[in-house]
Coordinates of C-alpha atoms and ligand atoms in Angstrom, one line a residue:
X126 CA 8.4 -30.8 -3.9
X127 CA 7.6 -29.0 -0.7
X128 CA 4.7 -27.2 -2.4
X129 CA 3.4 -30.4 -3.8
X130 CA 3.5 -32.1 -0.4
X131 CA 1.7 -29.2 1.3
X132 CA -0.9 -29.2 -1.5
X133 CA -1.5 -32.9 -1.0
X134 CA -1.7 -32.3 2.8
X135 CA -4.3 -29.6 2.2
X136 CA -6.5 -31.9 0.1
X137 CA -6.2 -34.6 2.8
X138 CA -7.2 -32.1 5.5
X139 CA -10.3 -31.1 3.6
X140 CA -11.0 -34.8 2.9
X141 CA -10.9 -35.6 6.6
X142 CA -13.1 -32.6 7.4
X143 CA -15.5 -33.8 4.7
X144 CA -15.6 -37.2 6.3
X145 CA -16.3 -35.8 9.7
X146 CA -18.8 -33.2 8.5
X147 CA -22.4 -33.3 9.8
X148 CA -23.9 -30.6 7.6
X149 CA -27.4 -30.6 6.2
X150 CA -28.4 -32.9 3.4
X151 CA -27.6 -31.6 -0.1
X152 CA -30.4 -29.8 -1.8
X153 CA -31.1 -27.2 -4.5
X154 CA -30.3 -23.6 -4.0
X155 CA -28.7 -22.3 -0.8
X156 CA -32.1 -21.1 0.6
X157 CA -33.8 -24.5 0.4
X158 CA -30.8 -26.4 1.9
X159 CA -31.0 -24.5 5.1
X160 CA -34.7 -24.2 5.7
X161 CA -35.1 -24.9 9.4
X162 CA -31.6 -26.4 9.6
X163 CA -28.1 -25.6 10.7
X164 CA -26.0 -23.5 8.3
X165 CA -22.8 -25.1 7.2
X166 CA -19.9 -22.9 6.3
X167 CA -16.7 -24.0 4.5
X168 CA -13.9 -21.7 5.5
X169 CA -10.4 -21.7 3.9
X170 CA -7.8 -19.9 6.0
X171 CA -4.5 -18.6 4.6
X172 CA -2.4 -20.4 7.3
X173 CA -0.9 -19.6 10.6
X174 CA 1.9 -17.2 9.6
X175 CA 1.4 -14.5 12.2
X176 CA -0.2 -13.5 15.5
X177 CA -2.8 -11.7 13.5
X178 CA -3.8 -14.8 11.7
X179 CA -4.0 -16.9 14.9
X180 CA -6.3 -14.3 16.4
X181 CA -8.4 -14.2 13.2
X182 CA -8.8 -18.1 13.2
X183 CA -9.9 -18.1 16.8
X184 CA -12.4 -15.3 16.2
X185 CA -13.9 -17.2 13.3
X186 CA -14.1 -20.5 15.2
X187 CA -15.5 -18.9 18.3
X188 CA -18.1 -16.9 16.4
X189 CA -19.3 -19.9 14.4
X190 CA -19.9 -21.8 17.6
X191 CA -21.7 -18.8 19.1
X192 CA -23.9 -18.4 16.0
X193 CA -24.7 -22.1 15.8
X194 CA -23.0 -22.4 12.4
X195 CA -21.4 -25.7 11.5
X196 CA -17.8 -24.7 10.5
X197 CA -15.7 -26.8 8.2
X198 CA -12.3 -25.2 8.7
X199 CA -9.3 -25.8 6.3
X200 CA -5.8 -24.4 6.8
X201 CA -4.0 -23.8 3.4
X202 CA -0.5 -23.5 4.9
X203 CA 0.1 -20.4 2.7
X204 CA -0.4 -22.4 -0.5
X205 CA -3.0 -21.1 -3.1
X206 CA -3.5 -24.6 -4.6
X207 CA -4.5 -25.9 -1.1
X208 CA -7.2 -23.1 -1.0
X209 CA -8.5 -24.0 -4.4
X210 CA -8.7 -27.7 -3.4
X211 CA -10.5 -26.8 -0.2
X212 CA -13.0 -24.6 -2.0
X213 CA -13.7 -27.4 -4.6
X214 CA -14.2 -29.8 -1.8
X215 CA -16.7 -27.4 -0.1
X216 CA -18.6 -27.2 -3.4
X217 CA -18.7 -31.0 -3.7
X218 CA -20.0 -31.2 -0.1
X219 CA -22.6 -28.7 -1.0
X220 CA -22.0 -26.5 2.0
X221 CA -24.4 -23.5 2.4
X222 CA -21.8 -20.8 2.2
X223 CA -18.1 -20.6 1.5
X224 CA -15.8 -18.0 3.0
X225 CA -12.1 -17.6 2.5
X226 CA -9.2 -15.3 3.0
X227 CA -7.2 -15.5 -0.3
X228 CA -3.4 -16.0 0.0
X229 CA -2.9 -13.9 -3.2
X230 CA -5.1 -11.7 -5.3
X231 CA -5.1 -13.4 -8.7
X232 CA -5.9 -16.9 -10.0
X233 CA -9.4 -17.5 -8.5
X234 CA -11.7 -17.1 -11.5
X235 CA -12.3 -20.8 -12.3
X236 CA -13.0 -22.0 -8.7
X237 CA -15.2 -18.9 -8.0
X238 CA -17.2 -19.8 -11.1
X239 CA -17.6 -23.3 -9.9
X240 CA -19.1 -22.2 -6.6
X241 CA -21.4 -19.7 -8.4
X242 CA -22.6 -22.4 -10.8
X243 CA -23.3 -24.7 -7.9
X244 CA -25.4 -21.9 -6.3
X245 CA -23.1 -21.6 -3.3
X246 CA -22.6 -18.0 -2.1
X247 CA -19.0 -16.9 -1.4
X248 CA -17.8 -14.3 1.1
X249 CA -14.3 -12.9 1.0
X250 CA -12.8 -12.1 4.4
X251 CA -9.7 -10.1 5.2
X252 CA -8.2 -10.0 1.7
X253 CA -9.6 -9.2 -1.8
X254 CA -9.2 -10.9 -5.1
X255 CA -8.8 -9.6 -8.7
X256 CA -11.4 -11.1 -11.0
X257 CA -13.1 -10.2 -14.2
X258 CA -16.0 -12.5 -13.5
X259 CA -19.3 -11.0 -12.4
X260 CA -21.2 -11.8 -9.2
X261 CA -18.7 -14.5 -8.0
X262 CA -18.8 -13.3 -4.4
X263 CA -21.5 -11.6 -2.3
X264 CA -19.4 -9.3 -0.2
X265 CA -15.8 -8.6 1.0
X266 CA -15.3 -8.0 4.7
X267 CA -12.0 -6.6 5.8
X268 CA -9.8 -3.6 6.5
X269 CA -8.8 -0.8 4.2
X270 CA -5.1 -1.8 3.5
X271 CA -4.3 1.3 1.4
X272 CA -5.4 3.5 4.3
X273 CA -3.2 1.4 6.7
X274 CA -0.1 2.0 4.5
X275 CA -1.0 5.7 4.3
X276 CA -1.2 6.1 8.1
X277 CA 2.2 4.4 8.5
X278 CA 3.7 6.7 5.8
X279 CA 2.1 9.8 7.3
X280 CA 3.7 9.1 10.6
X281 CA 7.1 8.9 8.9
X282 CA 6.4 12.2 7.1
X283 CA 5.5 13.9 10.4
X284 CA 8.4 12.5 12.2
X285 CA 11.0 13.8 9.7
X286 CA 9.3 17.0 8.7
X287 CA 12.1 19.1 10.1
X288 CA 15.0 16.7 9.3
X289 CA 17.1 17.5 6.2
X290 CA 17.1 14.3 4.1
X291 CA 17.9 11.8 2.9
X292 CA 16.0 9.6 5.4
X293 CA 16.7 6.0 4.5
X294 CA 13.7 3.7 4.8
X295 CA 13.7 -0.1 4.4
X296 CA 10.4 -1.9 3.8
X297 CA 9.6 -5.5 4.9
X298 CA 6.8 -6.5 2.6
X299 CA 4.1 -9.1 3.3
X300 CA 3.5 -12.1 1.1
X301 CA 4.2 -11.4 -2.5
X302 CA 1.1 -10.9 -4.6
X303 CA -1.2 -10.7 -1.5
X304 CA -3.8 -7.9 -1.2
X305 CA -2.3 -6.4 2.0
X306 CA 1.3 -6.4 0.7
X307 CA 0.2 -4.7 -2.6
X308 CA -2.1 -2.1 -0.9
X309 CA 0.0 -1.3 2.1
X310 CA 3.0 -0.7 -0.2
X311 CA 1.0 1.6 -2.4
X312 CA -0.6 3.6 0.5
X313 CA 2.8 4.0 2.1
X314 CA 4.5 5.1 -1.1
X315 CA 1.8 7.7 -1.7
X316 CA 2.1 9.1 1.8
X317 CA 5.9 9.5 1.8
X318 CA 5.9 11.1 -1.6
X319 CA 5.0 14.3 0.3
X320 CA 8.7 14.6 1.3
X321 CA 11.3 13.9 -1.4
X322 CA 13.9 13.4 1.3
X323 CA 12.3 10.1 2.4
X324 CA 13.8 7.3 0.3
X325 CA 12.9 3.6 0.3
X326 CA 16.4 2.2 -0.2
X327 CA 15.4 -1.5 0.0
X328 CA 12.2 -3.5 -0.1
X329 CA 11.8 -7.2 0.2
X330 CA 9.3 -9.8 1.3
X331 CA 9.5 -11.3 4.8
X332 CA 6.2 -13.3 4.0
X333 CA 4.4 -11.8 7.1
X334 CA 6.5 -14.1 9.4
X335 CA 8.8 -13.2 12.3
X336 CA 11.6 -15.4 10.9
X337 CA 11.2 -13.8 7.5
X338 CA 11.4 -10.3 9.0
X339 CA 14.5 -11.2 10.9
X340 CA 16.3 -12.8 8.0
X341 CA 15.5 -9.9 5.6
X342 CA 16.5 -7.3 8.2
X343 CA 19.8 -9.0 8.8
X344 CA 20.5 -8.7 5.0
X345 CA 19.4 -5.1 4.9
X346 CA 21.7 -4.2 7.8
X347 CA 24.7 -5.9 6.1
X348 CA 24.1 -4.1 2.8
X349 CA 23.2 -0.7 4.1
X350 CA 25.4 1.3 6.5
X351 CA 22.7 3.9 7.3
X352 CA 19.1 2.8 7.9
X353 CA 16.8 5.3 9.6
X354 CA 13.4 3.7 9.5
X355 CA 11.9 0.2 9.0
X356 CA 8.4 0.0 7.6
X357 CA 7.2 -3.5 8.5
X358 CA 3.9 -4.5 6.9
X359 CA 3.0 -6.5 9.9
X360 CA 3.9 -6.8 13.6
X361 CA 5.6 -10.2 13.3
X362 CA 8.1 -9.0 10.7
X363 CA 8.7 -5.9 12.9
X364 CA 9.4 -8.2 15.9
X365 CA 11.9 -10.2 13.7
X366 CA 13.5 -7.0 12.7
X367 CA 13.9 -5.9 16.3
X368 CA 15.9 -9.2 17.0
X369 CA 18.2 -8.5 13.9
X370 CA 18.7 -4.9 15.0
X371 CA 19.6 -5.9 18.5
X372 CA 22.0 -8.6 17.3
X373 CA 23.7 -5.9 15.2
X374 CA 24.4 -4.0 18.4
X375 CA 21.8 -1.2 17.7
X376 CA 18.8 0.0 19.6
X377 CA 15.4 -0.7 17.9
X378 CA 13.1 2.3 18.3
X379 CA 16.0 4.7 18.9
X380 CA 18.9 4.1 16.4
X381 CA 16.4 2.8 13.9
X382 CA 12.7 3.8 14.1
X383 CA 10.2 1.1 13.4
X384 CA 6.6 1.4 12.1
X385 CA 4.4 -1.6 11.8
X386 CA 0.8 -2.8 11.1
X387 CA -1.6 -5.1 13.1
X388 CA -1.4 -4.0 16.7
X389 CA -1.3 -7.6 18.1
X390 CA -0.5 -8.0 21.8
X391 CA 3.2 -8.8 21.1
X392 CA 3.5 -5.8 18.8
X393 CA 1.8 -3.5 21.3
X394 CA 4.1 -4.7 24.1
X395 CA 7.2 -3.9 22.0
X396 CA 5.7 -0.5 21.2
X397 CA 5.0 0.2 24.9
X398 CA 8.6 -1.0 25.7
X399 CA 10.0 1.6 23.3
X400 CA 11.3 -0.9 20.7
X401 CA 8.8 0.1 18.1
X402 CA 7.6 3.6 17.4
X403 CA 4.2 3.5 15.8
X404 CA 1.6 0.8 14.9
X405 CA -1.4 1.0 12.6
X406 CA -4.1 -1.4 13.8
X407 CA -5.6 -4.1 11.5
X408 CA -8.4 -5.7 13.5
X409 CA -8.5 -9.6 13.0
X410 CA -11.7 -10.1 15.0
X411 CA -13.8 -10.6 11.9
X412 CA -15.7 -13.7 13.1
X413 CA -19.0 -12.2 14.5
X414 CA -19.5 -9.9 11.5
X415 CA -18.7 -12.8 9.1
X416 CA -21.3 -15.0 10.7
X417 CA -23.9 -12.3 10.5
X418 CA -23.2 -11.8 6.8
X419 CA -23.2 -15.5 6.2
X420 CA -26.7 -15.9 7.8
X421 CA -27.9 -13.0 5.6
X422 CA -26.6 -14.3 2.3
X423 CA -27.8 -17.8 3.0
X424 CA -31.2 -16.4 3.7
X425 CA -31.1 -14.6 0.4
X426 CA -31.0 -11.2 2.0
X427 CA -29.0 -8.4 0.3
X428 CA -25.6 -7.4 1.9
X429 CA -23.3 -4.5 1.0
X430 CA -20.7 -5.5 -1.5
X431 CA -17.9 -4.1 0.7
X432 CA -17.8 -4.0 4.5
X433 CA -14.8 -2.1 5.8
X434 CA -13.6 -2.8 9.4
X435 CA -12.5 0.3 11.3
X436 CA -8.9 0.6 12.5
X437 CA -6.9 3.1 14.7
X438 CA -3.3 4.0 15.3
X439 CA -1.1 3.8 18.4
X440 CA 2.0 5.6 19.5
X441 CA 4.1 4.4 22.5
X442 CA 2.0 6.1 25.2
X443 CA -1.3 5.0 23.6
X444 CA 0.0 1.4 23.5
X445 CA 0.8 1.4 27.2
X446 CA -2.7 2.6 28.0
X447 CA -4.4 0.2 25.6
X448 CA -2.4 -3.0 26.4
X449 CA -4.3 -4.3 29.5
X450 CA -7.6 -4.4 27.6
X451 CA -6.1 -5.7 24.3
X452 CA -8.2 -8.7 23.1
X453 CA -5.5 -10.2 20.7
Ligands
LIG605 O1 -4.2 -10.1 5.7 C1 -3.9 -9.5 6.9 C2 -2.4 -9.7 7.2 O2 -2.1 -11.1 7.1 C3 -2.0 -9.3 8.5 O3 -1.6 -7.9 8.6 C4 -0.7 -10.1 8.7 O4 -0.2 -10.2 10.0 C5 -1.3 -11.4 8.2 O5 -0.4 -12.4 8.0

């Protein structure tokens, strides 16, 4: 029932956006629609589940403004059906370009074909899709999630190189079926395979939210008397886990080590404060590059099929140094 309500809400949101839209008049292919006029982009966002996502949304909205692109923004509230409805509405409105960050990896073929058949180019941002269809999107802009998981795992391997096992690890996964959850899990598993003493004793989704991370960590702590390491697939879940660990009378960062991904301001603050041990960055500031790519695809210029955004890693000292200049 809740899913149905949010789906209806999503359609309504797009409807309102459509009514308010002031994009160019419908035309033939994407090139002719924009000749001399403003580019209109339809963007379907995952939701507002994390600090990362909020920073990503702001980056896209600000960059659209700066680039003079008319942005029709739709928030899917974490529901794939809402994204599909939003994309269909963008096709009906004949926007010049559609961009979206897919909630999950599968289930996009039909709507991507609809956009392709309407001659509207699509750009994937942040997350990838699995599709058998050809040429249904122009490019995919985002981080290398497998590498992020690997860096997190390699830190654990290094940390426990001299420790006789077993080292008990619990994993807080992102949204089930999402690209970052799948790829970070696989990168992390590959990296920790280097030391057979490192064991993932429990792994469950916290849906990339702080409350999800807290709830799952509380259950992990009740069920497992010895937890050495938490691998949280984003900062928000790590921050939730910190609350659960403290409520259990333990010291996060000391009694239980925590490795996370994102490097948002709140995550970096917890790292500098010693409550977290290591963070792999995932840069959410994709807006300017997305707008550049959009202008190119609308102009019919060729773009690389994959644009990988660079990331780095932070330990506690590096976080303290980086914090004052952190942009998100
Ligand atoms: O897709 C990127 C991931 O989605 C971020 O790591 C997470 O915080 C967000 O919700």
